[in-house]
Amino acid sequence: MKRKITLKQIARELDVSISTVSKALRNSAEISDDTKQKIQAFAKLYNYRPNNIALSLKNRRTNTIGIIIPEIVHHFFSEVIRGAELVANKRGYNVIIGLSNESFSKEVINMEMLANGSIDGFILSMSKETLQQQDYHHFNETMSQGMPVVMFDRVVSEIKCDKVIVDDFNGAKNAVEKLIENKCKSIALISTPDYVSVGKLRTQGYLEALNENNILAESKLILKIDDTVDYEVHLDALEAEIEQLFKANKKIDGVFAVNELYALTAMKVARKLGLNVPNDVQVIGFTDGVLSKHATPSLTTVSQHAQQMGEKAAQLLIDKLESEVNPADEEFHTVVIATDLVERESTK
Amino acid sequence: MKRKITLKQIARELDVSISTVSKALRNSAEISDDTKQKIQAFAKLYNYRPNNIALSLKNRRTNTIGIIIPEIVHHFFSEVIRGAELVANKRGYNVIIGLSNESFSKEVINMEMLANGSIDGFILSMSKETLQQQDYHHFNETMSQGMPVVMFDRVVSEIKCDKVIVDDFNGAKNAVEKLIENKCKSIALISTPDYVSVGKLRTQGYLEALNENNILAESKLILKIDDTVDYEVHLDALEAEIEQLFKANKKIDGVFAVNELYALTAMKVARKLGLNVPNDVQVIGFTDGVLSKHATPSLTTVSQHAQQMGEKAAQLLIDKLESEVNPADEEFHTVVIATDLVERESTK
DNA sequence: TCTTAACACGAAAACGTTTGCGTGACTTTC
DNA sequence: GAAAGTCACGCAAACGTTTTCGTGTTAAGA
């Protein structure tokens, strides 16, 4: 087992100084062609590669970006990572990930761990717990230490940083407009509590669409699911809640749900109650994931372009890392990613 | 903006030497209680944290492990990551990920990038292209440089390293046995080409189950899907192939598919042809992902316990990293993760 | 009073790089 | 033949730690 070779070893072997080796390998004009050739050949033979850690220490930059997300087993977040990794790699950066599991303390710990020199900047989406507690000190602290942060999807106006968000409002509005256009008269909304910013915005989009079309919003048509319960596990409970909604409002002929799972479950419940999708009830979901695509009937959905979000976030972050502007008078951008309505079989 | 504080700055500020500060913060007995208190208080005030990069350089270990996977937008792989991240964090390690996108060259580049000091060891699953080309030099090279590697899922016997694999053979066998038990007489197999090791093993399990039950395997019942085409995109083509299979073999009453998507598509085709699942055709898939759970009817499937694989892989890797055994006489383990058959609505 | 030990701290090396500057040996120029 | 210039290389500092060893001061023991 040959350990990785270093400059020092090459220098000793070839009986020159370390600096000569370093310069030779970087093709400095200071070194004679003879020596350069000799050193380069030797380095190639032993497959020399500069040690990243030493470089990081010297250059005070790691060329690594940290991504903190609440959950990785989730189509949306893994797509964001894919996008971020894509542009990061293209620009010579690595990606290191931390999972908060929707927990405030894990988010803090993970950030501290990475902030101590391991990375140059953060891309992150806040955990639900953080959103609830509204405690943002760890973000502000890392930023005040000169480490740039780009937030995506779950953001909050109190924090001053670059942001990449989905146009939740218009995405929802367009979806509901589509239902109205398709002659739905009684459109239900299945959403999350308002502290989840995206849930709130999508709810507003729903209301606005109704409003602009002179349809009275009825609170009994709005179901807010308490998502502290993990409905991936307790599917039955979710189903029961939605069934309740349908039974109490027999004339529902359209459903807009703020995520795939709710939409899918709505379809399931409708079928169970003898309703045909899309003939009796039309359904539109949010987040164009694998479930929407492969459901039967396949689900019309608002596509968030998650990968594009990741790409944009990485781009913003790296741009900032490589810009020379005085951090004092920097400005923050908020990029809004437009949504698309992907029409499939669950609407007419 | 206050930059992160260093030992040197604390030393200068408090008019002591760097070594005194370092020792004081590590509570060395060499330093008087007075000085310790003073230094510790100051450090706390300025929120001092040792620089990870400097530590890595000094200790020649990064406490970071690299995970290379072909694709992250994939339930199985993201679950593996979750598992690995879980135990890694618990044991004080970070996780850095590289995506090969099923490409050989990206796999090589990514590994080289990380191997130069950024990480202490690898957890990886090979890309399809690597499996096809059978070029394993990059694995052997990094291992010969003393960097431990743990492979999972897609492994190959030529490479000597720790491995975590699914019991593909018995998983498939049990699934097919279940179909036989459920009175299926004509069981089709939808698989991948044999160079994908897992596809091969699952095919063997299928054949063995038939064999032990004295059912003659018929090649016309075996469909091998060329997966170099991305069927997530070209769903129609996949559907057409499977429809072909059904039409050519009208008496098919059971289907075993080596992944979720194939199984789901089989169900879709069956429904299209007027067959009821599970009454006319029973279907079992492989990989217990989100699709199986939320399909209608929900899919009976072989669960691979992906998260557990990730946990086990990280455990093996870190154990190796922290063991003191002479690398010359180390031994390699292969951990086989048993599968479970999760019975749902697609079987009787 | 002299030796010795305990105490509290500092100097320096090491991890692996990069780079500005110094320097010795030639070569050129007048 | 002396001054100046060029060439090819080495020295040393720096990045931020940890740790071994050395050292000056004080107190205790003989």
PDB file of C-alpha atoms in Angstrom, chain B residues 103 152 197 267:
ATOM      1  CA  SER B 103     -21.497   7.487 -16.249  1.00  0.00           C
ATOM      2  CA  PHE B 152     -23.465  -1.564  -1.816  1.00  0.00           C
ATOM      3  CA  SER B 197     -25.893  -7.820 -11.316  1.00  0.00           C
ATOM      4  CA  MET B 267     -50.598  -3.304 -13.739  1.00  0.00           C
TER       5      MET B 267
END
